[in-house]
mmCIF file of C-alpha atoms in Angstrom:
data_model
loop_
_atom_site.group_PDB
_atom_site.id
_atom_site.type_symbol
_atom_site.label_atom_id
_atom_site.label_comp_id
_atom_site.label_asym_id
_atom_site.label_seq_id
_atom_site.Cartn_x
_atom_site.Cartn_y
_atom_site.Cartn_z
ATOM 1 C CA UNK A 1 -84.830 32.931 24.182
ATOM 2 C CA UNK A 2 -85.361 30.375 21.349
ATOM 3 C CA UNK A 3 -87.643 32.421 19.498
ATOM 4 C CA UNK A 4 -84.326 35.393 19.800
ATOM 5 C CA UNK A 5 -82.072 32.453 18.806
ATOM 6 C CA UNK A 6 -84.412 31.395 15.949
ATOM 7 C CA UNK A 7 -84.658 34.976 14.432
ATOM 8 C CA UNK A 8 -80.560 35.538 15.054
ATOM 9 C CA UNK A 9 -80.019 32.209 13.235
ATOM 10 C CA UNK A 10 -82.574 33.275 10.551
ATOM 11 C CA UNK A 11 -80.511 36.489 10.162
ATOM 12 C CA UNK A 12 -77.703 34.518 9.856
ATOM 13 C CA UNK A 13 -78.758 32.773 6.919
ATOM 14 C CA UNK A 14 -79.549 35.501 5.324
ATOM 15 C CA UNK A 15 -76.449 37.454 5.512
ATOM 16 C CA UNK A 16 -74.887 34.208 4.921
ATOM 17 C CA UNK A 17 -76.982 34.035 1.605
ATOM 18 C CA UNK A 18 -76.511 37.821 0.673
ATOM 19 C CA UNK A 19 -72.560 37.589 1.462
ATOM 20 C CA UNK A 20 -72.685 34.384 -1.341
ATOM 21 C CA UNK A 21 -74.503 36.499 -3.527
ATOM 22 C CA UNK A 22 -71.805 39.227 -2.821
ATOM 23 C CA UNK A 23 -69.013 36.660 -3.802
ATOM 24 C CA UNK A 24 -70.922 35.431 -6.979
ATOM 25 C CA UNK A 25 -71.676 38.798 -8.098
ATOM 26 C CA UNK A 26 -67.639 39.641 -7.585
ATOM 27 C CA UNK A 27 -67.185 36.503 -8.771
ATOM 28 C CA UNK A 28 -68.782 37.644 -12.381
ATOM 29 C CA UNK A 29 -66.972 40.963 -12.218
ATOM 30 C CA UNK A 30 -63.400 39.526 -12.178
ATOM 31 C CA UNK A 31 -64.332 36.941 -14.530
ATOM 32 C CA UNK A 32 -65.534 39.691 -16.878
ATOM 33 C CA UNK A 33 -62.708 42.243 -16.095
ATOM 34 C CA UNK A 34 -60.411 38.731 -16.843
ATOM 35 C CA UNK A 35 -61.535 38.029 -20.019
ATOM 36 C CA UNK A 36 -61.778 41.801 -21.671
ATOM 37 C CA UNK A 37 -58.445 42.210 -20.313
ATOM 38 C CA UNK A 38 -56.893 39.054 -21.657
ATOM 39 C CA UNK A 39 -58.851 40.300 -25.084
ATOM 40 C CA UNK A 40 -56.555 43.344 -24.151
ATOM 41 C CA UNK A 41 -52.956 41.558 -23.849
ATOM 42 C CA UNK A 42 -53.647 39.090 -26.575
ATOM 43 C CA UNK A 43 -53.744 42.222 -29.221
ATOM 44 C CA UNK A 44 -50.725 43.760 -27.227
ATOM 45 C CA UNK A 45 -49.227 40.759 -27.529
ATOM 46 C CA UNK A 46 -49.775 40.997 -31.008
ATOM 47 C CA UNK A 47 -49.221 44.382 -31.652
ATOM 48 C CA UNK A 48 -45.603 43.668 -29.633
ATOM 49 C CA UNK A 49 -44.644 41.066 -32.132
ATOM 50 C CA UNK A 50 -45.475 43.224 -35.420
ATOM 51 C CA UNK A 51 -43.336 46.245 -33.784
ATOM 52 C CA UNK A 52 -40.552 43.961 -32.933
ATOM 53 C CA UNK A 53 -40.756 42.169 -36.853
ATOM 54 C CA UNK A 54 -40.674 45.994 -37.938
ATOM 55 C CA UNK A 55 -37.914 46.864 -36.108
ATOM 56 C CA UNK A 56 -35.865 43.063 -36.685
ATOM 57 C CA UNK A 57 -36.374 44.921 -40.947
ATOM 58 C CA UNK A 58 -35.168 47.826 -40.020
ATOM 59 C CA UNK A 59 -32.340 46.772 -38.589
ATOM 60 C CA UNK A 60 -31.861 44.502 -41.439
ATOM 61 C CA UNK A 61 -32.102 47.036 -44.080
ATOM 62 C CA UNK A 62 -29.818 49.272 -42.266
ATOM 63 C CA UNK A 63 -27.453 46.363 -42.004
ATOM 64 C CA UNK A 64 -27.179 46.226 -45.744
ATOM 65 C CA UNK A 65 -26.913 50.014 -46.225
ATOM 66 C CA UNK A 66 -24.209 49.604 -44.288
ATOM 67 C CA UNK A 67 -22.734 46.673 -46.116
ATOM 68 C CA UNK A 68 -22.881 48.676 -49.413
ATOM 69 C CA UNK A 69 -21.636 51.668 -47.554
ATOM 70 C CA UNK A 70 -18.615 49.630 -46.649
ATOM 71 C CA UNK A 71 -17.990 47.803 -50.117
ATOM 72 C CA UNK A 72 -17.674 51.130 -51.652
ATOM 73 C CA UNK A 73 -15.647 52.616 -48.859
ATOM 74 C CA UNK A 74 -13.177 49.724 -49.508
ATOM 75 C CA UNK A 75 -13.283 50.092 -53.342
ATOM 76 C CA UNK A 76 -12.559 53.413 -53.021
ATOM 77 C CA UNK A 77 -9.522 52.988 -50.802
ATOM 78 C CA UNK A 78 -8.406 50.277 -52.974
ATOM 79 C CA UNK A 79 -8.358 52.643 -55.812
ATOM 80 C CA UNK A 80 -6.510 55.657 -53.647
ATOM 81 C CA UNK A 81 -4.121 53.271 -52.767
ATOM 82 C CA UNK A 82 -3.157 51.588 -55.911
ATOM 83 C CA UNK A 83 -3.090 55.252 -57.450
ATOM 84 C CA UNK A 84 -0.643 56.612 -54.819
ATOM 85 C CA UNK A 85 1.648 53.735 -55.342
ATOM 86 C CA UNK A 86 1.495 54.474 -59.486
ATOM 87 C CA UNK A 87 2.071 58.204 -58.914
ATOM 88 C CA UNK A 88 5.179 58.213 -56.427
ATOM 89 C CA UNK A 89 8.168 58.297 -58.755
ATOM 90 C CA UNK A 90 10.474 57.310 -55.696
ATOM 91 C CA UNK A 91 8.957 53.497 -56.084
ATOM 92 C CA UNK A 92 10.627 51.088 -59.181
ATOM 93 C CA UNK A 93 9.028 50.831 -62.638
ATOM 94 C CA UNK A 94 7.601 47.640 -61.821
ATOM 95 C CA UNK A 95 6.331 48.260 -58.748
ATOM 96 C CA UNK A 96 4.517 51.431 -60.685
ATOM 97 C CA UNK A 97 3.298 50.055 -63.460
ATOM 98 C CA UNK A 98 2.246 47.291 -61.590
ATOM 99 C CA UNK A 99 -0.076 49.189 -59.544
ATOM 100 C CA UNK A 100 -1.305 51.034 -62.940
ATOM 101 C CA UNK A 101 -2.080 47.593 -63.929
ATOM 102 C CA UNK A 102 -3.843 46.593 -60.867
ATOM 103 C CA UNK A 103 -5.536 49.797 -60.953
ATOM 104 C CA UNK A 104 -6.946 49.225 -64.711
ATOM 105 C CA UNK A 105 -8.426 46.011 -63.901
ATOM 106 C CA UNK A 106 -9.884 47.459 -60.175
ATOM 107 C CA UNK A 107 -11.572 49.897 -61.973
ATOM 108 C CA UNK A 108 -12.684 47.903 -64.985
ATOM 109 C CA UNK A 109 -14.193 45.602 -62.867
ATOM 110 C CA UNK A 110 -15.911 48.131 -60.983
ATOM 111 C CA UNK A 111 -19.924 47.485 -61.401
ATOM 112 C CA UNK A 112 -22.033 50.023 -59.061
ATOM 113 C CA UNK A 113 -24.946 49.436 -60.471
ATOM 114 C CA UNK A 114 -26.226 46.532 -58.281
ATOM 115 C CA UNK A 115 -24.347 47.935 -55.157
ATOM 116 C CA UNK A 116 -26.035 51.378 -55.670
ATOM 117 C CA UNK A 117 -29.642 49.625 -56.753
ATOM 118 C CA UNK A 118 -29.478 47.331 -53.648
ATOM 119 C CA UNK A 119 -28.645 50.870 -51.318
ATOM 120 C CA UNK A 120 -31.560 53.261 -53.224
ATOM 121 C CA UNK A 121 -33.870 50.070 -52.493
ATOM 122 C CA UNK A 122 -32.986 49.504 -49.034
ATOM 123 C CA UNK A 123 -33.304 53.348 -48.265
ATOM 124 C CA UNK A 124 -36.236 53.627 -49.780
ATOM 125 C CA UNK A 125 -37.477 50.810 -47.771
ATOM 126 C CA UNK A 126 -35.986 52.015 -44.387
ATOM 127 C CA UNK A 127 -38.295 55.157 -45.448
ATOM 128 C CA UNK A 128 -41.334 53.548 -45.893
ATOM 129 C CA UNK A 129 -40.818 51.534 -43.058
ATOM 130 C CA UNK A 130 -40.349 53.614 -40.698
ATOM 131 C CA UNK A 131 -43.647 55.214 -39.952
ATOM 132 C CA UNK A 132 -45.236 51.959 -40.129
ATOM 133 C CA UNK A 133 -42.863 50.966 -37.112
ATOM 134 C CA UNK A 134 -44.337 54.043 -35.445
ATOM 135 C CA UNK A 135 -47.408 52.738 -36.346
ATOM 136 C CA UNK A 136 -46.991 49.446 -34.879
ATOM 137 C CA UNK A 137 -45.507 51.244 -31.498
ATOM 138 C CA UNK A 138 -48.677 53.180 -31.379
ATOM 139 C CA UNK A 139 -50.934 50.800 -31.553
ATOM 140 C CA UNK A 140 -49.617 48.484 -28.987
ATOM 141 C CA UNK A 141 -49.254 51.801 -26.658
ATOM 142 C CA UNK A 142 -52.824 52.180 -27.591
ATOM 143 C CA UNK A 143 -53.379 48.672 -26.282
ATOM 144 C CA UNK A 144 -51.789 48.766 -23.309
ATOM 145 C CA UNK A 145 -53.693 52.153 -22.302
ATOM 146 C CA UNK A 146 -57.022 50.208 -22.939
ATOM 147 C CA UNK A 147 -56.055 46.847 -21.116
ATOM 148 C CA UNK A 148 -55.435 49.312 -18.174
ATOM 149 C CA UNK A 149 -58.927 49.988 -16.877
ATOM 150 C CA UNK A 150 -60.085 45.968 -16.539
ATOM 151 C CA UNK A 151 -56.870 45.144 -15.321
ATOM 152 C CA UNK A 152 -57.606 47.594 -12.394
ATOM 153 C CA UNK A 153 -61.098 46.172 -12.258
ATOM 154 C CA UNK A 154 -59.789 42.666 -12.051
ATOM 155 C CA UNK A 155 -57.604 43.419 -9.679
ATOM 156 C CA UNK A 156 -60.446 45.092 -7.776
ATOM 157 C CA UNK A 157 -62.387 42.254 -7.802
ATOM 158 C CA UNK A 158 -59.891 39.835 -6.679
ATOM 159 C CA UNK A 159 -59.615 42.228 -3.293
#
């Protein structure tokens, strides 16, 4: 009986001994899956923050397209306006020529040429950015699809 006992605790041990092998070897794995994976998220991480600073310019060059857009959309009503008001013979003299007058200097004081430099630049811009947005998008997908596998084998481990 203490010679069974003696070969039952010997067994023991060394299940005991392969079963902390097990765990190191596991062990290893997850710390390995861990640290390719964090490799992983750090560039998605990255790649996140250059799409999002490519999309923050877009948006800002499409806010000043829109700007321009709406400076000449105002000039332009201005003008209609002020040229209505001269034309309609049922209004007084001085109303008319008044709005002739306003008209004169409106348009004499109209200056496109930084308005319409500003919107070719920003559109020509918003062009050029936008496949390197794309780009950017891609590249973080591409990220995410290759974090995927030692995620799964980290998570593997840790079961």
């Amino acid at each position: 009986e203490e010679q069974e006992a003696n070969k039952l605790e010997k067994a023991a041990r060394e299940a005991e001994t392969a079963a902390r092998k097990a765990e190191d070897a596991a062990r290893k794995k997850e710390a390995a899956a861990s640290k390719k994976e964090e490799v992983f998220a750090v560039a998605e991480e990255k790649a996140l923050a250059a799409e999002k600073a490519m999309t923050d310019l877009e948006e800002e060059m499409k806010d000043v397209i829109a700007t321009v857009e709406r400076t000449k959309r105002e000039f332009e009503e201005r003008k209609l306006a002020l040229e209505a008001i001269a034309g309609d013979d049922s209004l007084g003299i001085v109303r008319r020529n008044k709005a002739k007058n306003e008209l004169a200097q409106h348009l004499a004081a109209k200056n496109d040429t930084p308005l319409n430099r500003a919107q070719l630049v920003n559109q020509a811009l918003l062009k050029r950015q936008a496949p390197v947005t794309e780009q950017a998008r891609v590249a973080r997908a591409q990220a995410q699809k290759a974090r995927a596998p030692f995620e799964k084998a980290r998570k593997i481990a840790e079961d």
